[in-house]
XYZ file of C-alpha atoms in Angstrom:
230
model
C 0.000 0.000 0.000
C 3.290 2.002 0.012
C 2.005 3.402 -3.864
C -1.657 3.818 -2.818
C -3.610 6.331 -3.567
C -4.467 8.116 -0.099
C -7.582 9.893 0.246
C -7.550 12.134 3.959
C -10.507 13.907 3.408
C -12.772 10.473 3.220
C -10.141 8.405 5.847
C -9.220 5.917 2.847
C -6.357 4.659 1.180
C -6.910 2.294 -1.759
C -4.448 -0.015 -3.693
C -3.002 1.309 -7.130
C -3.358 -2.451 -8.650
C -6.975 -3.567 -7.833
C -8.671 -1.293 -5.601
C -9.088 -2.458 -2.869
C -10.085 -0.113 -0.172
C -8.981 0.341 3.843
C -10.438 2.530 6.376
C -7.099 4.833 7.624
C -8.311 4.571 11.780
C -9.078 1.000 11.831
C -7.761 -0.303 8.949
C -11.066 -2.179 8.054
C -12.313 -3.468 4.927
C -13.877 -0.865 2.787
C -14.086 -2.363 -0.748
C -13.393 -5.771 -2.518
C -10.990 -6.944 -3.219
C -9.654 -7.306 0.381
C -10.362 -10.212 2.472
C -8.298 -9.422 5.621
C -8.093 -5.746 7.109
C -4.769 -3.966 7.228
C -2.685 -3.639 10.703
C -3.216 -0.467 12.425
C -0.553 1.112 15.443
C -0.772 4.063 17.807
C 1.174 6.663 15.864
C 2.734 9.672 17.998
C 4.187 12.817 16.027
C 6.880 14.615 18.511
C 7.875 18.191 18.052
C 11.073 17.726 16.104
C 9.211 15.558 13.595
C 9.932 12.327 14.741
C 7.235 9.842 14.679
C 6.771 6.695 16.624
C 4.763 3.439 16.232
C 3.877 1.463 19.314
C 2.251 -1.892 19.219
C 3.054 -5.735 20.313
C 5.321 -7.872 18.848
C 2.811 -9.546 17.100
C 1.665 -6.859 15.460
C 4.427 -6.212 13.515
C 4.820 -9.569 12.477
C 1.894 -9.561 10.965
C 0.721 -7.679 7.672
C -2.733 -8.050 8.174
C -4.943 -7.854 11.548
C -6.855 -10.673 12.769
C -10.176 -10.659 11.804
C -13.520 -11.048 13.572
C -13.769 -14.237 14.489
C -16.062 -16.926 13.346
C -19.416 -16.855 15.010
C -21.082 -20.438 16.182
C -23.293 -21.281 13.679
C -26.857 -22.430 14.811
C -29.806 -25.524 13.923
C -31.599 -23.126 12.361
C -32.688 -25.298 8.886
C -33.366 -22.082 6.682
C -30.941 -21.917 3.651
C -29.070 -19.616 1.825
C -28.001 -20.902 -1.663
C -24.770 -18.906 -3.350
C -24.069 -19.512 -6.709
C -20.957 -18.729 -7.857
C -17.757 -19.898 -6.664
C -15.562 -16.349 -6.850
C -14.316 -13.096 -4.878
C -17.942 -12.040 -4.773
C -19.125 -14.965 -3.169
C -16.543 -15.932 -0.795
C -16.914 -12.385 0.780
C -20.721 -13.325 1.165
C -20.583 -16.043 2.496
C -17.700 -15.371 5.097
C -19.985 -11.970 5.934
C -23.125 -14.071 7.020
C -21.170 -15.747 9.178
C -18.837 -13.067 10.473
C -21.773 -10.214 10.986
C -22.733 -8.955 14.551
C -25.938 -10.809 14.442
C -24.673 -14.162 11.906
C -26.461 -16.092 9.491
C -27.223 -19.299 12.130
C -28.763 -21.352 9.205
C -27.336 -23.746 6.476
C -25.105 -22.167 3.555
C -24.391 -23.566 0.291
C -21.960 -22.357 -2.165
C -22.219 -24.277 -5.794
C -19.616 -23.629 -8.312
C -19.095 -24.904 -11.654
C -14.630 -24.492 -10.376
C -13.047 -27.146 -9.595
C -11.404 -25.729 -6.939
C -12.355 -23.393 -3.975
C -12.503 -19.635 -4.433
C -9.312 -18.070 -5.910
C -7.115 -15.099 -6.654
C -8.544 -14.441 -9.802
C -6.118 -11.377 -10.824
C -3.054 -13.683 -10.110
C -4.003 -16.319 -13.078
C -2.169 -13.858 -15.848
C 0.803 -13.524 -12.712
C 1.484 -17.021 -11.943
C 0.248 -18.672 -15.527
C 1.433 -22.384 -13.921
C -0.435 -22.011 -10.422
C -2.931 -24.342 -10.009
C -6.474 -23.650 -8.332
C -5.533 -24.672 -4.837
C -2.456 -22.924 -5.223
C -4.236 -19.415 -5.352
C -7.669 -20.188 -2.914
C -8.550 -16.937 -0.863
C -9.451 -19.379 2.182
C -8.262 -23.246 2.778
C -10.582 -25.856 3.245
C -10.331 -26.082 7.053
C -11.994 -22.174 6.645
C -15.354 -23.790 5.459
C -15.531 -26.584 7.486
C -15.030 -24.514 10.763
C -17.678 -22.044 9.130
C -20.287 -24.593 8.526
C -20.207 -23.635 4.742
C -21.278 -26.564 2.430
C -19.541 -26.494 -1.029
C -20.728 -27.829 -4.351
C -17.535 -27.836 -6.835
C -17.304 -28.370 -9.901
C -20.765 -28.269 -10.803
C -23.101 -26.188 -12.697
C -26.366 -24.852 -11.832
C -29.124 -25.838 -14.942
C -32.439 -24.514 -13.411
C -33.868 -22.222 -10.789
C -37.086 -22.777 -9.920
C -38.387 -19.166 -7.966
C -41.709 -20.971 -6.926
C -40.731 -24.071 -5.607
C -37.502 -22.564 -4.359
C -35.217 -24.876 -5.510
C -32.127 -25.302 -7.725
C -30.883 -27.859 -9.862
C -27.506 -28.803 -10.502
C -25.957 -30.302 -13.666
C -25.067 -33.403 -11.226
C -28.812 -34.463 -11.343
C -28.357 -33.125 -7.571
C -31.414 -30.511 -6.258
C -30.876 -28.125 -3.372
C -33.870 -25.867 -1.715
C -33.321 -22.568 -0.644
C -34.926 -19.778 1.524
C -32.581 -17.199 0.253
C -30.654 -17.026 -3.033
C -27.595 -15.201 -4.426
C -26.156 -15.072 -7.720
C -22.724 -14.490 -8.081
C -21.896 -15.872 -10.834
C -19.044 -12.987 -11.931
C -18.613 -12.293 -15.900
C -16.320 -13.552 -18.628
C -14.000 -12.218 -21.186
C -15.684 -11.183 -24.792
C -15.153 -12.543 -27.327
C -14.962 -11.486 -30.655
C -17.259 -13.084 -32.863
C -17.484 -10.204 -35.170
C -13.564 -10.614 -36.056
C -13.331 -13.300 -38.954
C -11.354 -16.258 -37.532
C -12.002 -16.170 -33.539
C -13.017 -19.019 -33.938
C -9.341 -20.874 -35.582
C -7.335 -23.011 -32.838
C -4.854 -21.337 -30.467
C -7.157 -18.573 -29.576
C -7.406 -18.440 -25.614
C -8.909 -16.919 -23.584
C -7.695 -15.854 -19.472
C -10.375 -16.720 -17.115
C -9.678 -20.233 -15.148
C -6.653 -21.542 -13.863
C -6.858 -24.506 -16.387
C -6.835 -21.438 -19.168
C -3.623 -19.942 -18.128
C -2.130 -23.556 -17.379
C -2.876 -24.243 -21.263
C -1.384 -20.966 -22.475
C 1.743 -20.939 -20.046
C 1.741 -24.763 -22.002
C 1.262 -24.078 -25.750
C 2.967 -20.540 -25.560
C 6.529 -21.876 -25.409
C 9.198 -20.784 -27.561
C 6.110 -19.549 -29.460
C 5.267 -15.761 -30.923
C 1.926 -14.993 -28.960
C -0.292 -11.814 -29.956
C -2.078 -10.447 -26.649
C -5.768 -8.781 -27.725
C -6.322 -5.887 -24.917
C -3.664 -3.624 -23.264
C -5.795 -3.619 -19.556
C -4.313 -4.105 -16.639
C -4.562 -8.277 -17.456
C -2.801 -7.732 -20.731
């Protein structure tokens, strides 16, 4: 956060590369995509201009603070159904179960990935990293949350009235509540004769950039888009 862009006025500083936003006094959370609020420390500003941190040990060990903990979920049998398997959705379900007053019912994440949420942004980074290699939370985070997972599977029907979906794994799950976060995807560009020839890719799953990193070698490669990705 050394090169981010601080904002006094509004108490903020946010990160030059994706955004992310942190509260200056408490070093909270303001905007995805953070997961885990920034360290804070007592600052004191002597006469001569000298400034001083105090804190423990720990700390300064530690980049990040430690976050609210986990609340005890309930036997409440209500259920809320996320679909999508991304930044979006791990921050929702980890906030129903982090809140003041926490979601004490079931909560079901289904994902067409194969893998648990993941650092999305670091696919075009580390082009050989694997799912599990780039998963916001481990395993052990859901399990200790309560928070039932549905991988690599795809979600073919929502039925509002009955209030149930159904997965591509013949699989049906009923919900009281129901967010889609599905994310987006690359365009592509059907317009352009040819986008359709082989060794067009596109950058959106970690098996994509595995396949690129793969085929690329000792190749010339043409990147479409000069973004931040490209």
């Amino acid at each position: 956060m050394v090169k981010g862009s601080l904002c006094a006025s509004e108490g903020i500083v946010r990160c030059p590369w994706h955004g992310a936003c942190f509260n200056l006094t408490t070093g909270d959370i303001e905007d995805f995509p953070g997961l885990d609020p920034l360290q804070t420390f007592a600052v004191d500003v002597e006469n001569n201009g000298d400034v001083y941190l105090s804190g423990c040990k720990e700390q300064f060990d530690r980049k990040s603070k430690t976050k609210t903990t986990l609340k005890p979920y309930g036997t409440n049998q209500e259920t809320v159904v996320v679909v999508g398997g991304g930044g979006a959705a791990q921050v929702c379900v980890e906030t129903l179960r982090r809140k003041n007053d926490p979601w004490q019912g079931r909560i079901v994440m289904i994902s067409q990935e194969n893998c648990l949420p993941y650092d999305r942004p670091k696919l075009s980074k580390n082009m050989v990293a694997k799912g599990s290699d780039l998963q916001l939370r481990n395993s052990e985070f859901f399990t200790s949350a309560g928070i039932e997972t549905k991988l690599g599977v795809k979600v073919t029907h929502v039925d509002v009235t009955n209030q149930t979906v159904q997965c591509s794994d013949a699989s049906q799950v009923r919900y009281d509540h129901l967010v889609l976060a599905t994310g987006g995807r690359p365009r592509e560009m059907t317009s352009v004769p040819g986008y359709n020839l082989n060794n067009i890719y596109q950058l959106r799953s970690p098996e994509d950039a595995n396949t690129i990193a793969a085929v690329a070698l000792e190749k010339h490669v043409v990147v479409v888009g000069s973004s931040f990705i490209g």
